[in-house]
Short mmCIF file of C-alpha atoms and ligand atoms in Angstrom, two decimals:
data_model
loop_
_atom_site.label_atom_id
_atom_site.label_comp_id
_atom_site.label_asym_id
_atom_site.label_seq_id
_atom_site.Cartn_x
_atom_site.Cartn_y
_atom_site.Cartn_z
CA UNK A 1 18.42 -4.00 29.34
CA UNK A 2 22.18 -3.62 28.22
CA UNK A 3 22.33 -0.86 24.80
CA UNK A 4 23.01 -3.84 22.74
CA UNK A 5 20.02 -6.07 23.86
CA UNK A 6 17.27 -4.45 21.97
CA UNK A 7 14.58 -6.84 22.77
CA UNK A 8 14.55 -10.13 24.66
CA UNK A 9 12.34 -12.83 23.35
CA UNK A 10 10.22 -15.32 25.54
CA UNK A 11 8.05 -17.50 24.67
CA UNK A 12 5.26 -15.40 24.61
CA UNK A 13 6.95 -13.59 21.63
CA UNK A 14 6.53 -17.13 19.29
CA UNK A 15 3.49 -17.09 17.05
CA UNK A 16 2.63 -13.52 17.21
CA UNK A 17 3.81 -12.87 13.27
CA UNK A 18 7.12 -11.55 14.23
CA UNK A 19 4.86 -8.65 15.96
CA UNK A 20 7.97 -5.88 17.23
CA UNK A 21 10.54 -8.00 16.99
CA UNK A 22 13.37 -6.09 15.54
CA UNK A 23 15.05 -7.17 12.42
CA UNK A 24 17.09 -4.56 10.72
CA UNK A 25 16.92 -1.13 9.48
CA UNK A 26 14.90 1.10 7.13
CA UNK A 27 16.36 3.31 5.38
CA UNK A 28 13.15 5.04 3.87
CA UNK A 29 10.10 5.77 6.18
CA UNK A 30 9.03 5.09 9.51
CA UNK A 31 6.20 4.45 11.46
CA UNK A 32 5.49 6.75 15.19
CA UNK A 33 2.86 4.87 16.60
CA UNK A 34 1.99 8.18 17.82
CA UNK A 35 2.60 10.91 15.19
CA UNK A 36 2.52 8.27 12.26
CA UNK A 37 4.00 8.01 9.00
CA UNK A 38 7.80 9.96 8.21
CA UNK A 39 9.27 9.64 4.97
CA UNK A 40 12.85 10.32 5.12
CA UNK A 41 11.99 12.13 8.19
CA UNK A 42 8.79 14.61 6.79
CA UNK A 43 5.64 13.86 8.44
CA UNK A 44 3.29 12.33 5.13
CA UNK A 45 0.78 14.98 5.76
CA UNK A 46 3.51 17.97 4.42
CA UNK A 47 4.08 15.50 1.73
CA UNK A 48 0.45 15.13 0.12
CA UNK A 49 0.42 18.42 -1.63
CA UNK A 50 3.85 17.82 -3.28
CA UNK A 51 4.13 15.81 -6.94
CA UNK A 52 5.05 12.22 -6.90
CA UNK A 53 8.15 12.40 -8.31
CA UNK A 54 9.06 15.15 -5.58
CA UNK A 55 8.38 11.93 -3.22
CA UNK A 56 9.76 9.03 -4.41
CA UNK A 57 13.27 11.10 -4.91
CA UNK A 58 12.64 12.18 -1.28
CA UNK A 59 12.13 8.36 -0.58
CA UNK A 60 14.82 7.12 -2.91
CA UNK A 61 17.37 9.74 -1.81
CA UNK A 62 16.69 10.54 1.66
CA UNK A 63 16.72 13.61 0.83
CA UNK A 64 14.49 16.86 -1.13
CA UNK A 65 15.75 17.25 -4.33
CA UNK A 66 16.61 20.49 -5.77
CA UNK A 67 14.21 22.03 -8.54
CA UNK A 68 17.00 21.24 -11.09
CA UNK A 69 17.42 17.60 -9.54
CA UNK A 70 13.66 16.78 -9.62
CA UNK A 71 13.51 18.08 -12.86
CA UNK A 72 16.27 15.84 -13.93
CA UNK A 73 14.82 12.65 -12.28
CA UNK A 74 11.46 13.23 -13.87
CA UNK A 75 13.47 13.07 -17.05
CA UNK A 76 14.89 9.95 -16.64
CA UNK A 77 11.80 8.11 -15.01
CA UNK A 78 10.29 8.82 -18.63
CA UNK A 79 13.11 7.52 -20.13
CA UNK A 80 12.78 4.78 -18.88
CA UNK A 81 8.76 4.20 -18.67
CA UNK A 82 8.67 2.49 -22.19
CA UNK A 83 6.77 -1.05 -21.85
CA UNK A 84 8.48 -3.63 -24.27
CA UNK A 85 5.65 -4.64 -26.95
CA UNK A 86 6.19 -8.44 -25.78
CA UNK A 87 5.39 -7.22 -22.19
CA UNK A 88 2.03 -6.01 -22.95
CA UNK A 89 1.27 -8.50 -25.33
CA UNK A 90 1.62 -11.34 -22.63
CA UNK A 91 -0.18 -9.30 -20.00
CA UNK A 92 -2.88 -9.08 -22.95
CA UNK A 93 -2.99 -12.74 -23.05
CA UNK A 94 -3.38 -13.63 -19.04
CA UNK A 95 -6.38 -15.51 -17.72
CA UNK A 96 -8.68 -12.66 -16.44
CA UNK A 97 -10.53 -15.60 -13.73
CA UNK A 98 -9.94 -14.32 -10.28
CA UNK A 99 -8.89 -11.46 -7.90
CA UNK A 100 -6.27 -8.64 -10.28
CA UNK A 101 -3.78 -9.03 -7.53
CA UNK A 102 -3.23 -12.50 -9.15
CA UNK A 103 -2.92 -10.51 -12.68
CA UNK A 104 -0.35 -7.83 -11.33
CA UNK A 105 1.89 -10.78 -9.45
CA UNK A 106 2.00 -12.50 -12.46
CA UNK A 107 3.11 -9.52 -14.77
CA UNK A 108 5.90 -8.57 -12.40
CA UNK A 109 7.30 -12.20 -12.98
CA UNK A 110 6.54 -11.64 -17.02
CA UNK A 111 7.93 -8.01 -16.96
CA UNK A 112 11.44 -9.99 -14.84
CA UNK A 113 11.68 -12.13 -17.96
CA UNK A 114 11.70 -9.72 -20.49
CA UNK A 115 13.18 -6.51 -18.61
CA UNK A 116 15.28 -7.38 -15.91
CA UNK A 117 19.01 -6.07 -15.94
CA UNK A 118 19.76 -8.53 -12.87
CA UNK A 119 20.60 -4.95 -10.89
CA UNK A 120 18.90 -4.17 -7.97
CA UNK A 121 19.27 -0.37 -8.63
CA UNK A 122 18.80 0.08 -12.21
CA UNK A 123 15.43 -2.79 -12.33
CA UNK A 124 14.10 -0.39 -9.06
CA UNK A 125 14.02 3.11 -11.33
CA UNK A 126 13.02 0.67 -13.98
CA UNK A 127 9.71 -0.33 -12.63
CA UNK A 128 8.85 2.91 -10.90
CA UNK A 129 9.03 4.46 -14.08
CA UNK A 130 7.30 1.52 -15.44
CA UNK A 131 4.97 0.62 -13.08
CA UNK A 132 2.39 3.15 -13.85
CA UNK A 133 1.70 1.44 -17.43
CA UNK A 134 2.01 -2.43 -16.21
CA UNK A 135 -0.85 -1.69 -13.59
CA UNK A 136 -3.20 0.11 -16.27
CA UNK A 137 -2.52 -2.84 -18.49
CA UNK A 138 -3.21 -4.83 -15.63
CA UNK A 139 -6.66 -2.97 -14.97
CA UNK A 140 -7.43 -2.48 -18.12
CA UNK A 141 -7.25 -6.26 -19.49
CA UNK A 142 -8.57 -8.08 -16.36
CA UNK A 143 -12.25 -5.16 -16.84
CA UNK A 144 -12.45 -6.75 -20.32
CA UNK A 145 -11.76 -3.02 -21.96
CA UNK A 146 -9.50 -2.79 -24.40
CA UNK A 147 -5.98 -1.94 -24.63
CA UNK A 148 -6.48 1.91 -23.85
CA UNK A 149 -4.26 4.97 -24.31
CA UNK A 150 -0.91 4.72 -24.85
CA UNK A 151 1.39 5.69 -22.05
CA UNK A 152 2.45 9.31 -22.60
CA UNK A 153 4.69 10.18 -19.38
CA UNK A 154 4.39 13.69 -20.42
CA UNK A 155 1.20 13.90 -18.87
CA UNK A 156 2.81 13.73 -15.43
CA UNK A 157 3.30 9.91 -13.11
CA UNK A 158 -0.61 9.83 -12.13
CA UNK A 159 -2.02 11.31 -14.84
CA UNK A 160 -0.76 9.41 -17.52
CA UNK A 161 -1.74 6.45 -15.22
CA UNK A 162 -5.25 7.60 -15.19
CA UNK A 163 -5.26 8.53 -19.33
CA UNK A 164 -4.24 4.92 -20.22
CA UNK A 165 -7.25 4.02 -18.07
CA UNK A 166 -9.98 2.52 -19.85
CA UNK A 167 -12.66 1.85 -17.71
CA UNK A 168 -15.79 3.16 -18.75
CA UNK A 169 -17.39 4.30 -15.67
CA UNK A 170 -14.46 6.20 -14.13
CA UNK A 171 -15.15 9.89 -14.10
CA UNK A 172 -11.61 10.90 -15.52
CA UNK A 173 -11.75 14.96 -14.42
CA UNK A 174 -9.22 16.74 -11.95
CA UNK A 175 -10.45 15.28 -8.65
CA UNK A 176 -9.49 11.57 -10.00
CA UNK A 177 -6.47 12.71 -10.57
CA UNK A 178 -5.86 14.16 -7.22
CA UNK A 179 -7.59 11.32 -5.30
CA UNK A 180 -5.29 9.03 -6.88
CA UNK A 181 -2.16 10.86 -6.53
CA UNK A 182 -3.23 11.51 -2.93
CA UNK A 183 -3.69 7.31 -2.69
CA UNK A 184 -0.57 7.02 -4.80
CA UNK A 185 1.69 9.24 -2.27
CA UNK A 186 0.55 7.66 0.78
CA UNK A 187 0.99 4.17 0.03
CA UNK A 188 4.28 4.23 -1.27
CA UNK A 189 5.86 3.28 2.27
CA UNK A 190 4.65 2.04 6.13
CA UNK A 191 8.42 1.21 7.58
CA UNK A 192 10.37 -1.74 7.03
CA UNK A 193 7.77 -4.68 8.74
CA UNK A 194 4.64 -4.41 7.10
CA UNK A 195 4.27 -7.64 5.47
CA UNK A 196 4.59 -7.12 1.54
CA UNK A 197 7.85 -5.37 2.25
CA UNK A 198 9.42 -7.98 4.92
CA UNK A 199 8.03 -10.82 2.25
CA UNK A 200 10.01 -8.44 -0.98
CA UNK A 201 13.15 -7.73 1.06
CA UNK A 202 13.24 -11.88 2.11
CA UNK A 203 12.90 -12.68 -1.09
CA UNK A 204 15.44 -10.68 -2.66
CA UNK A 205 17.45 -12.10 0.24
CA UNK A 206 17.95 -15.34 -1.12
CA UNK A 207 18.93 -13.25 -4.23
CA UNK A 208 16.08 -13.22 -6.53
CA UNK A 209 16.14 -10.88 -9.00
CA UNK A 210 13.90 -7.29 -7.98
CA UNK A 211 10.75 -8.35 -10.09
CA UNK A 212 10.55 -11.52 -8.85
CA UNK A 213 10.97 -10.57 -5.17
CA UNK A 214 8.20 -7.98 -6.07
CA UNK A 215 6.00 -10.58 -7.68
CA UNK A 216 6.13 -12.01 -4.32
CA UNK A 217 5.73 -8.68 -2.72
CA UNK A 218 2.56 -8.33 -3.81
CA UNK A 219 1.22 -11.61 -3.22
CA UNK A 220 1.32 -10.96 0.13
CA UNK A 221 -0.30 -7.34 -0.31
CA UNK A 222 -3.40 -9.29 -1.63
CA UNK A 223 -4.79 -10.67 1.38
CA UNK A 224 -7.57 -9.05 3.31
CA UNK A 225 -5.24 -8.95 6.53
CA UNK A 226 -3.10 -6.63 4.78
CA UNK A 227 -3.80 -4.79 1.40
CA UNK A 228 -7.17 -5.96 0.64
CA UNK A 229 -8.34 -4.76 3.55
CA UNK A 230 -9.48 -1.14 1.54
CA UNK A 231 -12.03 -3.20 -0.28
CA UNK A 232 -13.53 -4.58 2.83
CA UNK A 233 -13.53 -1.50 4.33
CA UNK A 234 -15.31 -0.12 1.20
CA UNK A 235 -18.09 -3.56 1.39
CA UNK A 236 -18.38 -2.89 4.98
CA UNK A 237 -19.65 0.92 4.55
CA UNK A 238 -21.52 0.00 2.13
CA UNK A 239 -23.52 -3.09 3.87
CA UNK A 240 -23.77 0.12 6.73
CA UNK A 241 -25.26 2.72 4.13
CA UNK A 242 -27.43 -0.33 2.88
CA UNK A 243 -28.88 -1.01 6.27
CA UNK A 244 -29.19 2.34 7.42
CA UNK A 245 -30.23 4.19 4.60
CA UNK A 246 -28.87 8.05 3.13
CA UNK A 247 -29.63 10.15 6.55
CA UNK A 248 -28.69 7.77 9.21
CA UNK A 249 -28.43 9.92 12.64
CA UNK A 250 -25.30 9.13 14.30
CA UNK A 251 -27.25 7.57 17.17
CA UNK A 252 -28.22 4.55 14.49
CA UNK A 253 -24.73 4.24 13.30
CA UNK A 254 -23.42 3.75 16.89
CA UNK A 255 -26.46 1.13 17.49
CA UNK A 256 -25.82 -0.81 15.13
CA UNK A 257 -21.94 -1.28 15.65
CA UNK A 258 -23.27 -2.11 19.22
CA UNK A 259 -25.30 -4.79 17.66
CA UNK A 260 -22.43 -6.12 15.17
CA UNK A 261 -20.30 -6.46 18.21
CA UNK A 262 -22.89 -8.38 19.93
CA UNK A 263 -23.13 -10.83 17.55
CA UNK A 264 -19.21 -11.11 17.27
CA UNK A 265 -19.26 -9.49 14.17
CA UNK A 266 -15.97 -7.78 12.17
CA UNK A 267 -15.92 -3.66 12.39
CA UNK A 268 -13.44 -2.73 9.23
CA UNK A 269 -11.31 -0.16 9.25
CA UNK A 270 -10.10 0.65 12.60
CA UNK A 271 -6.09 -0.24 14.52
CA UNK A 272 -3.22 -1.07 13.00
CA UNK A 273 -0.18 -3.10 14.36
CA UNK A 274 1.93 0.27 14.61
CA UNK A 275 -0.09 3.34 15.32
CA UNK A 276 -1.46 4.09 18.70
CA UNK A 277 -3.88 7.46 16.98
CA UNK A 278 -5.82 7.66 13.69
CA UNK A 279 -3.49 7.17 10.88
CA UNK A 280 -1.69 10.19 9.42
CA UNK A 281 -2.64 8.82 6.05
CA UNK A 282 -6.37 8.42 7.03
CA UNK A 283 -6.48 12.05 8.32
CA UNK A 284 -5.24 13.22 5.06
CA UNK A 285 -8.22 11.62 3.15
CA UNK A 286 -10.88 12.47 5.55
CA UNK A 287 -10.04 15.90 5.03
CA UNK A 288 -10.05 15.24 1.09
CA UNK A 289 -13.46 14.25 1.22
CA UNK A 290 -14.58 16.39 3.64
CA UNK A 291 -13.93 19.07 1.53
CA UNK A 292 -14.81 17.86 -2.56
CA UNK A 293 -17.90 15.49 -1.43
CA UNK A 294 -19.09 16.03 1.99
CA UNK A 295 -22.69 14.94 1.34
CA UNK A 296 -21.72 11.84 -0.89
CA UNK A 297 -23.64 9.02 0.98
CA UNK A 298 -20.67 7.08 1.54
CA UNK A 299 -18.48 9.52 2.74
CA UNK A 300 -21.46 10.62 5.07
CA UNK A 301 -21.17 7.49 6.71
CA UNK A 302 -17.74 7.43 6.63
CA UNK A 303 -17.50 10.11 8.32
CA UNK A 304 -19.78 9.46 10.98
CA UNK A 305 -17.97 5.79 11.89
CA UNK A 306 -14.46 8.11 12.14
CA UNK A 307 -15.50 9.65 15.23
CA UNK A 308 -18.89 7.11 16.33
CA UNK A 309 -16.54 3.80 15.59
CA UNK A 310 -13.64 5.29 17.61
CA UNK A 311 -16.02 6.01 20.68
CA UNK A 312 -17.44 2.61 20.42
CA UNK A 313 -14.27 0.54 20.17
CA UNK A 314 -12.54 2.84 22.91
CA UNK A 315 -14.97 1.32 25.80
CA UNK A 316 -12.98 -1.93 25.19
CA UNK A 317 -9.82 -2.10 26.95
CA UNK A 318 -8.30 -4.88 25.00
CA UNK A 319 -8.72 -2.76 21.72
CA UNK A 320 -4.97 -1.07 21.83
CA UNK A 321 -5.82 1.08 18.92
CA UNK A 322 -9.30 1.95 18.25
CA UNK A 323 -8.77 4.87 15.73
CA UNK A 324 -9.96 4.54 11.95
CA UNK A 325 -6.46 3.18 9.73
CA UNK A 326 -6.18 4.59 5.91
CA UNK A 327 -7.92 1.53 5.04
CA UNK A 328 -11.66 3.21 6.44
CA UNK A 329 -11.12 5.76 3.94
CA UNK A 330 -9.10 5.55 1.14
CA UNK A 331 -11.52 3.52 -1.36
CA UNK A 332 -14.26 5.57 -0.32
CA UNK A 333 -12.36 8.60 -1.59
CA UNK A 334 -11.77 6.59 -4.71
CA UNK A 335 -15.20 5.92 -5.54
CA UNK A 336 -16.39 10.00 -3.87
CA UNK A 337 -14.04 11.14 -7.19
CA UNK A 338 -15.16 8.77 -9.43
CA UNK A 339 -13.79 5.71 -9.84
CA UNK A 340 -16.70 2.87 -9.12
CA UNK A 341 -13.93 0.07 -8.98
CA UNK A 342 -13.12 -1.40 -5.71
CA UNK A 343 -11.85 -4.91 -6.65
CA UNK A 344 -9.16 -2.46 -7.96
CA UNK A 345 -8.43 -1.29 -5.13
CA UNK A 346 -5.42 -3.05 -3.58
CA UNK A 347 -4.05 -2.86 -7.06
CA UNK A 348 -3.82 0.59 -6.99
CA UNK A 349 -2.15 -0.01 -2.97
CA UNK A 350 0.44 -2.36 -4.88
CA UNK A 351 1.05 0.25 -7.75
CA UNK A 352 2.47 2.61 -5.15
CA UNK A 353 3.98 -0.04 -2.38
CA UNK A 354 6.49 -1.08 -5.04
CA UNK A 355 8.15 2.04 -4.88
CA UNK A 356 9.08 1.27 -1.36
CA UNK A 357 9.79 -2.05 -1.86
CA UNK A 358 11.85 -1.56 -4.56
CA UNK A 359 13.79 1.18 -2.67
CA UNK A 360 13.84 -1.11 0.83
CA UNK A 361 15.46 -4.09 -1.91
CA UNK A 362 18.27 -1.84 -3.15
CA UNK A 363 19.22 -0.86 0.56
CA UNK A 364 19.25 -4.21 2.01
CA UNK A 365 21.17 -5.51 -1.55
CA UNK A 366 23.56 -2.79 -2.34
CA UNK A 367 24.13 -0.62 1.24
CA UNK A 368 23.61 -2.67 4.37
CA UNK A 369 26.22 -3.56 6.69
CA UNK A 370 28.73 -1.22 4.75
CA UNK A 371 27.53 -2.21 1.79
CA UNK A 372 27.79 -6.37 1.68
CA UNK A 373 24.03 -6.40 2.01
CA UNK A 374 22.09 -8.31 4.40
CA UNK A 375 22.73 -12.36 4.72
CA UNK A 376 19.53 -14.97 3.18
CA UNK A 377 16.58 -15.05 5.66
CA UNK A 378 16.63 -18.21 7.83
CA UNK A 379 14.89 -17.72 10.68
CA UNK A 380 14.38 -20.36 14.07
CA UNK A 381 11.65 -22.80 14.41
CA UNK A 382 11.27 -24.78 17.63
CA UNK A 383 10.43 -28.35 16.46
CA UNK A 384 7.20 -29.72 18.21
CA UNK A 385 7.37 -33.22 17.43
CA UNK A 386 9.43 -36.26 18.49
CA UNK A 387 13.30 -35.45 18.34
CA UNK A 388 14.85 -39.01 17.68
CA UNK A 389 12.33 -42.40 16.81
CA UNK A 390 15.60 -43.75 15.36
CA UNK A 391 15.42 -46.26 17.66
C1 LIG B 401 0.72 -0.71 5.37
O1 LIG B 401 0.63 0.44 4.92
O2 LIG B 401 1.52 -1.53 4.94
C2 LIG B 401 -0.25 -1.14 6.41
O3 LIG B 401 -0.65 -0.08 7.19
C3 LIG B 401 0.18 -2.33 7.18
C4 LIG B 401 1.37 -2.17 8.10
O4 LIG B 401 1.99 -1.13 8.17
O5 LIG B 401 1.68 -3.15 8.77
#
């Protein structure tokens, strides 16, 4: 192959969801199907122990800010974190039937209306100093729990997230805090191909305005193939606990994912399209739990499928990657910490992903191809019907 032919396509390459073809460029993170998840070139695992707003400037700039710098860009992300009153009032009025991905889509197309500036760059620091506030009104109106606290960015990104919180089983303490910044930090970025960022960035291509190319963003996050997968994972453990009961032996765990694969049955949690090794971001969490709740039933189990699972799955050679993904984890560490919630799950996955999105947008708007931005998306079908009947 020639430098400048980067992949040739046969037909073996149609109907395999765009699987490696390659597309354009990121200008954010990356994904080493062997070492995992870079943002702006630092390996995610030297990023968990840093504050969010450290991140998403390392994200948004390519670059580690300066003390004085991050201290400035905290500044203006609460500056600009205020909600408009109309905002919440018409999340406050939403139909609260069905999944809360449906609820956060739908109040990133309400929060367009009332707060777009119809630029790419200012509506991106916008809602990632927004976001935060839309997402607990989101949460907080679809559990049927009042308005709770009013957003007071002091607090810090995730912990004001957490105080506006209303839920009244979540354990609010330190280790929520933590286990959702650690979720919050993870998530904000997987490359430029996972599918809620290709669906954003096409979107925006046909230049809809940020929030509505979000909106769409995280319509596609909502499926079970992609973001919702966390709450599977989470049903999946639990179904595992519930059959197994508090002190399964890892001899029963691994008989009875020899029996689910008997019967054809789904094992959650494991390979990813990328990564070739357990995810970075997976790794990260077990070690999280391992450490705060190491006898919590769940995590016990957890636990037990990250090494048990692997073994299993690795016998069969058509399994390319048979390593636990974030996905067999990160809920679980949710719920270890306290928060009892998991059909809020993927909302909390979208609360972070926009960051990237949002970032991924402004490249491919403002900075691509020396700055003219990349062209609609208009991909090639091959018809499969009759060419001409005319006659
Ligand atoms: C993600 O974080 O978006 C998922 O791991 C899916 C992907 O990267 O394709």
């Amino acid at each position: 192959m020639s430098e400048e032919v980067l992949f040739e396509i046969t037909k073996e390459n149609l109907e395999t969801g765009l699987r490696g073809y390659p597309v354009g460029y990121c200008n954010t993170s990356y994904v080493d199907p062997v070492k995992g998840l870079f943002y702006a070139g630092k390996p995610i695992v030297d990023l968990a122990n840093k504050s969010e707003e450290e991140v998403i400037f390392l994200l948004y700039n390519g670059r580690e800010g300066s003390a004085e710098e991050i201290s400035r860009f905290k500044k203006d992300l609460k500056e600009r974190s205020t909600l408009s009153k109309a905002l919440l009032q018409q999340i406050r009025a939403l139909p609260r039937e069905g999944h809360p991905m449906k609820l956060f889509a739908t109040s990133l197309l309400l929060a367009g209306m009332f707060e777009t500036k119809y630029d790419y760059r200012e509506d991106c620091l916008n809602i990632i100093a927004r976001i935060p506030a839309i997402v607990a009104a989101v949460i907080n109106h679809h559990a049927g729990c009042g308005e709770g606290a009013p957003s007071n960015p002091e607090l810090g990104y995730m912990e004001n997230f957490v105080a506006m919180l209303n839920l009244p089983n979540a354990k609010k303490n330190v280790d929520l805090v933590n286990a959702m910044r650690l979720f919050n930090i993870v998530h904000y970025d997987h490359g430029g191909g996972n599918l809620s960022t290709f669906v954003g960035k096409a979107v925006a291509s046909g230049l809809e305005d940020l929030y509505g190319s979000l909106a769409s963003a995280i319509c596609a996050l909502a499926g079970p193939r992609h973001g919702r997968a966390n709450q599977d994972c989470l049903d999946f453990v639990e179904h595992m606990q519930k059959e197994l009961g508090e002190s399964a032996t890892d001899v029963q765990v691994e008989e009875l994912l020899r029996k689910k694969l008997s019967r054809n049955e789904l094992i959650f949690g494991f390979g990813h399209a990328v990564l070739r090794v357990e995810d970075a971001r997976a790794a990260i969490f077990y070690d999280f739990v391992q450490k705060k709740y190491p006898t919590h039933p769940l995590v016990k189990i957890a636990l037990q499928l990250r090494t048990v699972g692997t073994k299993v799955l690795s016998e069969n050679p058509k399994i390319s990657d048979p390593y636990p993904n974030v996905d067999a984890i990160s809920g679980i560490a949710l719920i270890a910490a306290g928060f009892p919630y998991a059909e809020y799950f993927t909302v909390l996955f979208g609360l972070s992903r926009v960051v990237g999105i949002a970032r991924q947008i402004v490249y491919e708007r403002y900075e691509a191809r020396g700055g003219k931005g990349t062209p609609i998306v208009r991909p090639k079908y091959f018809y499969l019907g009759k060419e001409d009947v005319s006659g």
